[in-house]
C-alpha cells in the first residue's frame, strides 16, 4: 500500500516538474530569442533553419541604435514621459490616498466608487475623445499630451493602491505627531511618507511600467519622430521594404533593461516591513 | 503643570450612541488620576477628548484654566503615551524623543541636551542610536515615556501604556511610572482596565461604566466604601462576592443559612433597617472569608460551603466555593462568569489551609466587613 502511494507521489512530482519546465520554456524562450536575435546580423535572422545561438556574434544592432540620435531620442522620450508621470502619479495619489485613508468627508464613498468605476472603461474607447481634446487644447504632439493622458490611466489604480497601503499604517502615528505639535501635513511628510516606501515603490513601478509599455496613445497623440517613445520606435523599424529584426530586438533589450533594473532595486522594498517596531 | 477640569463633557456618535455622558471630573495640579472601567466604558474616549484627538460633543474642558475645547492637540500643552507606543519606526530613539522639539524649531544643541537628560533618567542613553524595531517592549515603552517627558507638558495622558508588556515587566514599569510621576510632579491622567494598576498607581481613581462616571475617590475609599455594586465588584481582585438575601430582624437569610448582623452594621448604615423584611444585596470580599478550621477564622460566624476548586498561588489560596445563595451580577461586562455554575463564591485563604476540592467546609465570614446594596438600584445602603 505504502509502496504504491510513494510510486504515485513520484509520478505526480515528475509530471509537475515537466509541466513547470514547459511553463518556464514558454515564458523564457521569447526573452531568449529576443536576446539571441539582438546579437545576430539581420541576414542570420532570416536564415533557414533558424540558428539557436548567434553563429557570428555581433553588436552591430546595438551600435546602430546607440549611434543614432533619433533612436536615442525615443529612449529619452520614454524616460521623460514615464518618469514625469510616475512622479506626478505618486504625488497626487499619495495626497488623495492620505485623504481617503485618514479623513471623513461628505461624498467619500461615492468618490471612491467613481475612482474604481473608471477602471472598468476600456482605454481604447477613450482614444478618439482624448485625441479630440488634445487637438482642441493645442497640445497635440507634445509631452504634455502624453503625460496628462497617462495620468488619467495611472491615477485611479495608484490611488487605490496607496489608500490600501496607508490603511495598514497605524493611525496612532498620525495622532502621535498631532500631540507632538505637528499638523496632518507634518504627519504625512515626516512620518507617513518615509514609512510608506514599499507602497510608494509598488505604485511607482506599476506606473512606470504602464507608461513605458504604452503604445496606442503614444502612437495617436504624437506625430513627429522626435516625440515618439520606445514602443513606437521599435515599430518604426518595420519599414515598408525592410524589417530590421536585429535592431528591433536590440531596442527591445535596451527597452527592457530599465524595467529589469527597477525590479532588482525595488524588490527589497516589497519584502521588508517598514513599520516594524512602530507599535507593540 | 496644571489642573484639568472636565465639566458636563458628552460624546455622542452619529448613531446617537452616548460614549460619554455628562462627565464631571477635576484633576488637581500634580495629581495622578486613574480612569478605570471595563472595555467599552468610554475611558479611552475620555482621554482622547482631553488630548484633542476626539471632538467633544458638548461640555467644557479646561487645562490650566484655559478652555481647550476648540484647540488642536498641539496647542493643549499635553503629552500622550499611546497603548501601542506609536514610535516613529524610521527614526532613532534620539529622533523619536526629540521630534516634538524639532517641530517646535528648537536649536540642535538644546535638543541634544534635553534628550540626553531624559535618556539618562530613563536609562536609554546607550540606545539613543537604535531604531524602535531593535528595542524590547520595555525599552519601547520607556522611549514613549521619554517622548512625552521631553515636552515638559502641563499634563501627561497615558492610554493603557503597560498593556503590551508581560506580567513581570508590567509590575516593574508600574513602579517606575509612579515614581517618575512623583518626581516630575506633572498632572497625569492614566487610563487602564487593570484594577491592580488603578489601585497601586493613582492618587485617586475614577471608575467609569457605560460612559457614566460611577465614583472618584482614593483607592482605599473605593475599596472600603464603593458607592454601588458595580464599583464593589470591579475594584478588588478577585471580585467581591455579591448575593441576594432577605433581612429578617437582625438576620440576613439566604437559602439554608442565616448571618447574624451586629449592631455596628446598622449603626454604620442607618438605611439598612428600612430593608427589614425585604430583599437586599450583600457583598463580601474574598479576603474577608476565612477557613474556620484555622486560628484566623475561628472567631467568625460560619456558613456551610462546598469547595469546588482551589488555585494555590503560594502566598495564598484562591478557593472557589458554592454556597446556598443566589449570586448577583455586578454589571461588569469583563467579569469571567463560571458558566458551569459549579461555584458562586471566591475566598482567599492562607496557604496553610488544608481544604480540599470537593470537601464540605464551614466558611468563616467577617460580618463587620459586609457591604449592602439596594436590590433594584444596586446603590450602596
XYZ file of C-alpha atoms in Angstrom, chain B residues 18 59 62 69 322 370:
6
model
C -23.510 58.174 24.079
C -19.345 70.426 27.768
C -10.066 73.432 30.863
C -12.399 72.513 23.653
C -20.531 27.045 46.295
C -20.255 43.127 54.724
